[in-house]
Structures are given as C-alpha cells and as structure tokens.
Amino acid sequence: FLLCDTDRVELRESKNGILESFEHVGSDPVVKTISLADGVLSMERHISTIYKKANEEGKKRIAEHWWVDENGDPFKAANLATAPTQGAAQCPAVASFLAWDRVDELKQTINEIIQQLHSRMATGGMQVPIDVTFVSSLAGGTGRGCWPILGFLIREALRENGFDCFPQGYFYDQSCF
C-alpha cells in the first residue's frame, strides 16, 4: 500500500486501519506513507521559495506547467483556509504542486515497495503481472490533484523493474450523491 495525503492525521489513521485489517489473518502488508505537505505551513511561502531558487530553465518549466500571472509570477494559493498539513482545502492544484515538488521522495518510496514485492515473490519463475489499484477521492483537493502524478510514477517504476502493470481505479466524488 502506498498512502499519499496532505492531512497527517488522516494519513496516520488510514495506515493504522490497514494494519489492523490484516492483523487477524497474520499478514504483514507493506504500507508506506508520504505526507505531501510535510513541513509546508504556507503554500504561498513554499511556492515563492521554490520559484526564487529556480534557475531560468526551472522558471520556464514552472511557467509551462503551473499558473502564472501576466508578469510571469506563479500562482501561490495564498488564500487557503488552513495549512496544507491539514488538507489541500478543496484545491487540487495544491496537491499537484506538492506531488511534483516531492517527486524524488515519491519515486524512492515506490521503488522501496517494488523491492518489497521482489523479496516476497517466488523465485525461478516468470515475472507475474502486477495489479495496481488506485483509490482516490475526487471530492477534495489532495486525491484529485495527485493521483495522475502517482499513476505515472508507479507505472514507470514497475516497467523499469520488468513488471507488467494493469492499473484500475476507483474514484469517489461525494458531491454527485
């Protein structure tokens, strides 16, 4: 399991729930977590810091893949009601930016999970296809903002490690009920 969220409390509760669910069958699931907003108290400050540190090529990429104003300054999500560590505040752009910002950590964690898969598989046979299931809410900001990035990273990492990947997704949008 790879759990990814901006809300630390929900992340911890979800991990504990998964571990408790497998406890009665004596299974030891791999559960890795990534807190996208770890250490980010203000999106405005975080985005400004990244933008200021970027070289010209980096600023060009930000301009191509992020919202910028007429002066070329990036959108900073300044009016979020809460700190990003408490959720993406119904703003998928927040989670998207944080996921791209933590792409190296995401890749490392995904590779750790793949290594765990390798160590748990029988040896001497063919590489079995891996079923990847995405479960995400589309009603808020975090799931809607980061699942596409996670999907691409997971598919890329599995293929680089010789696995065929057959993804499927379950996406929930409470607002339509």
Coordinates of C-alpha atoms in Angstrom, one line a residue:
F1 CA 0.0 0.0 0.0
L2 CA 1.2 3.5 -0.8
L3 CA -0.8 6.1 1.1
C4 CA -0.3 9.7 0.0
D5 CA -2.1 12.6 1.6
T6 CA -1.6 16.2 2.8
D7 CA -3.5 15.7 6.0
R8 CA -1.2 14.0 8.5
V9 CA -4.0 12.8 10.8
E10 CA -5.9 11.1 8.0
L11 CA -2.7 9.5 6.8
R12 CA -1.9 8.0 10.2
E13 CA -5.5 6.8 10.7
S14 CA -5.5 5.2 7.3
K15 CA -2.3 3.4 7.8
N16 CA -3.4 2.1 11.2
G17 CA -6.7 1.0 9.7
I18 CA -5.0 -1.1 7.0
L19 CA -2.6 -2.7 9.5
E20 CA -5.5 -3.5 11.9
S21 CA -7.5 -5.0 9.0
F22 CA -4.7 -7.5 8.2
E23 CA -3.9 -8.3 11.8
H24 CA -6.4 -11.1 12.2
V25 CA -5.1 -13.1 9.3
G26 CA -1.5 -12.9 10.4
S27 CA -0.5 -11.0 7.3
D28 CA 2.2 -8.3 7.2
P29 CA 1.2 -5.9 4.5
V30 CA 3.7 -3.3 3.1
V31 CA 2.3 0.1 4.0
K32 CA 4.3 3.2 3.0
T33 CA 3.1 6.7 3.6
I34 CA 4.0 10.0 2.1
S35 CA 2.9 13.2 3.7
L36 CA 2.9 15.6 0.7
A37 CA 2.7 18.7 2.9
D38 CA 5.3 17.7 5.5
G39 CA 7.0 20.9 6.6
V40 CA 4.8 23.2 4.5
L41 CA 2.9 25.7 6.6
S42 CA 2.1 28.1 3.8
M43 CA 1.7 27.3 0.1
E44 CA 2.4 30.9 -0.7
R45 CA 5.7 30.8 1.1
H46 CA 6.6 27.4 -0.2
I47 CA 5.9 28.2 -3.9
S48 CA 7.7 31.5 -3.6
T49 CA 10.8 29.8 -2.1
I50 CA 10.9 27.2 -4.9
Y51 CA 10.4 29.8 -7.6
K52 CA 13.1 32.1 -6.2
K53 CA 15.6 29.1 -6.1
A54 CA 14.8 28.0 -9.6
N55 CA 17.2 28.8 -12.4
E56 CA 15.9 30.1 -15.7
E57 CA 15.1 26.6 -17.0
G58 CA 13.2 25.8 -13.8
K59 CA 11.2 29.1 -14.0
K60 CA 10.4 28.2 -17.6
R61 CA 9.1 24.8 -16.6
I62 CA 7.0 26.4 -13.8
A63 CA 5.6 28.8 -16.3
E64 CA 4.8 25.9 -18.7
H65 CA 3.2 23.6 -16.1
W66 CA 1.8 25.9 -13.5
W67 CA -0.3 29.0 -13.4
V68 CA 1.5 32.3 -13.8
D69 CA 0.2 35.9 -14.0
E70 CA 0.9 38.4 -16.7
N71 CA 4.2 39.2 -15.1
G72 CA 5.3 35.6 -15.1
D73 CA 4.9 35.2 -11.3
P74 CA 3.5 31.9 -10.2
F75 CA 0.1 31.4 -8.6
K76 CA 0.7 30.9 -4.9
A77 CA -2.6 29.6 -3.4
A78 CA -2.4 32.4 -0.9
N79 CA -6.0 32.2 0.4
L80 CA -6.2 28.6 1.7
A81 CA -8.3 28.4 4.8
T82 CA -5.9 26.0 6.6
A83 CA -2.3 24.9 6.5
P84 CA -1.6 22.3 3.8
T85 CA -0.7 19.8 6.6
Q86 CA -4.5 19.8 7.3
G87 CA -5.5 19.0 3.8
A88 CA -5.5 20.6 0.3
A89 CA -8.6 22.8 1.1
Q90 CA -10.6 21.6 -2.0
C91 CA -7.7 22.9 -4.2
P92 CA -6.3 20.1 -6.4
A93 CA -3.5 22.4 -7.6
V94 CA -2.1 22.4 -4.1
A95 CA -1.7 18.6 -4.1
S96 CA -0.4 18.6 -7.7
F97 CA 2.3 21.1 -6.9
L98 CA 3.3 19.3 -3.7
A99 CA 3.4 15.9 -5.5
W100 CA 5.7 17.4 -8.2
D101 CA 7.8 19.0 -5.5
R102 CA 8.3 15.7 -3.7
V103 CA 8.7 13.6 -6.9
D104 CA 12.1 12.2 -5.8
E105 CA 10.6 11.1 -2.5
L106 CA 7.7 9.5 -4.3
K107 CA 10.0 7.7 -6.7
Q108 CA 12.1 6.4 -3.8
T109 CA 9.1 5.2 -1.8
I110 CA 7.6 3.5 -4.9
N111 CA 10.9 1.7 -5.5
E112 CA 11.0 0.6 -1.9
I113 CA 7.6 -1.0 -2.4
I114 CA 8.7 -2.7 -5.6
Q115 CA 11.8 -4.1 -3.8
Q116 CA 9.5 -5.5 -1.1
L117 CA 7.4 -7.1 -3.9
H118 CA 10.5 -8.7 -5.3
S119 CA 11.5 -10.1 -1.9
R120 CA 8.1 -11.6 -1.4
M121 CA 7.7 -13.3 -4.8
A122 CA 8.6 -16.8 -5.5
T123 CA 11.9 -17.2 -7.4
G124 CA 12.7 -19.1 -10.5
G125 CA 9.5 -18.4 -12.4
M126 CA 8.2 -15.8 -14.8
Q127 CA 7.6 -12.3 -13.6
V128 CA 3.9 -12.0 -12.8
P129 CA 1.8 -9.1 -13.8
I130 CA 1.1 -6.6 -11.0
D131 CA -2.4 -5.3 -10.5
V132 CA -2.3 -1.7 -9.4
T133 CA -5.5 -0.2 -7.9
F134 CA -5.9 3.5 -7.3
V135 CA -8.5 4.5 -4.8
S136 CA -9.0 8.3 -4.6
S137 CA -11.5 10.8 -3.7
L138 CA -12.2 13.4 -6.3
A139 CA -14.3 15.5 -3.9
G140 CA -11.5 17.3 -2.3
G141 CA -8.1 18.6 -3.4
T142 CA -5.5 16.0 -2.5
G143 CA -6.7 12.9 -4.3
R144 CA -7.9 14.9 -7.3
G145 CA -4.6 16.7 -7.5
C146 CA -2.0 14.0 -7.0
W147 CA -3.4 10.7 -8.4
P148 CA -2.4 11.3 -12.0
I149 CA 1.2 12.0 -11.0
L150 CA 1.3 8.9 -8.7
G151 CA -0.1 6.8 -11.5
F152 CA 2.6 7.8 -14.0
L153 CA 5.3 7.3 -11.4
I154 CA 4.1 3.9 -10.4
R155 CA 3.7 2.7 -14.0
E156 CA 7.1 4.0 -14.9
A157 CA 8.8 2.3 -11.9
L158 CA 7.1 -1.0 -12.4
R159 CA 8.0 -1.1 -16.1
E160 CA 11.6 -0.2 -15.3
N161 CA 11.7 -3.2 -12.9
G162 CA 10.3 -5.6 -15.5
F163 CA 6.7 -5.8 -14.3
D164 CA 3.7 -5.5 -16.5
C165 CA 1.2 -3.2 -14.9
F166 CA -2.5 -3.4 -15.2
P167 CA -3.9 -0.4 -13.4
Q168 CA -7.5 0.2 -12.4
G169 CA -9.0 3.0 -10.4
Y170 CA -11.9 3.6 -8.0
F171 CA -12.6 7.3 -7.8
Y172 CA -15.2 8.7 -5.4
D173 CA -16.9 12.0 -5.7
Q174 CA -19.3 12.6 -2.9
S175 CA -20.6 15.8 -4.4
C176 CA -22.6 13.9 -7.0
F177 CA -24.7 12.0 -4.5

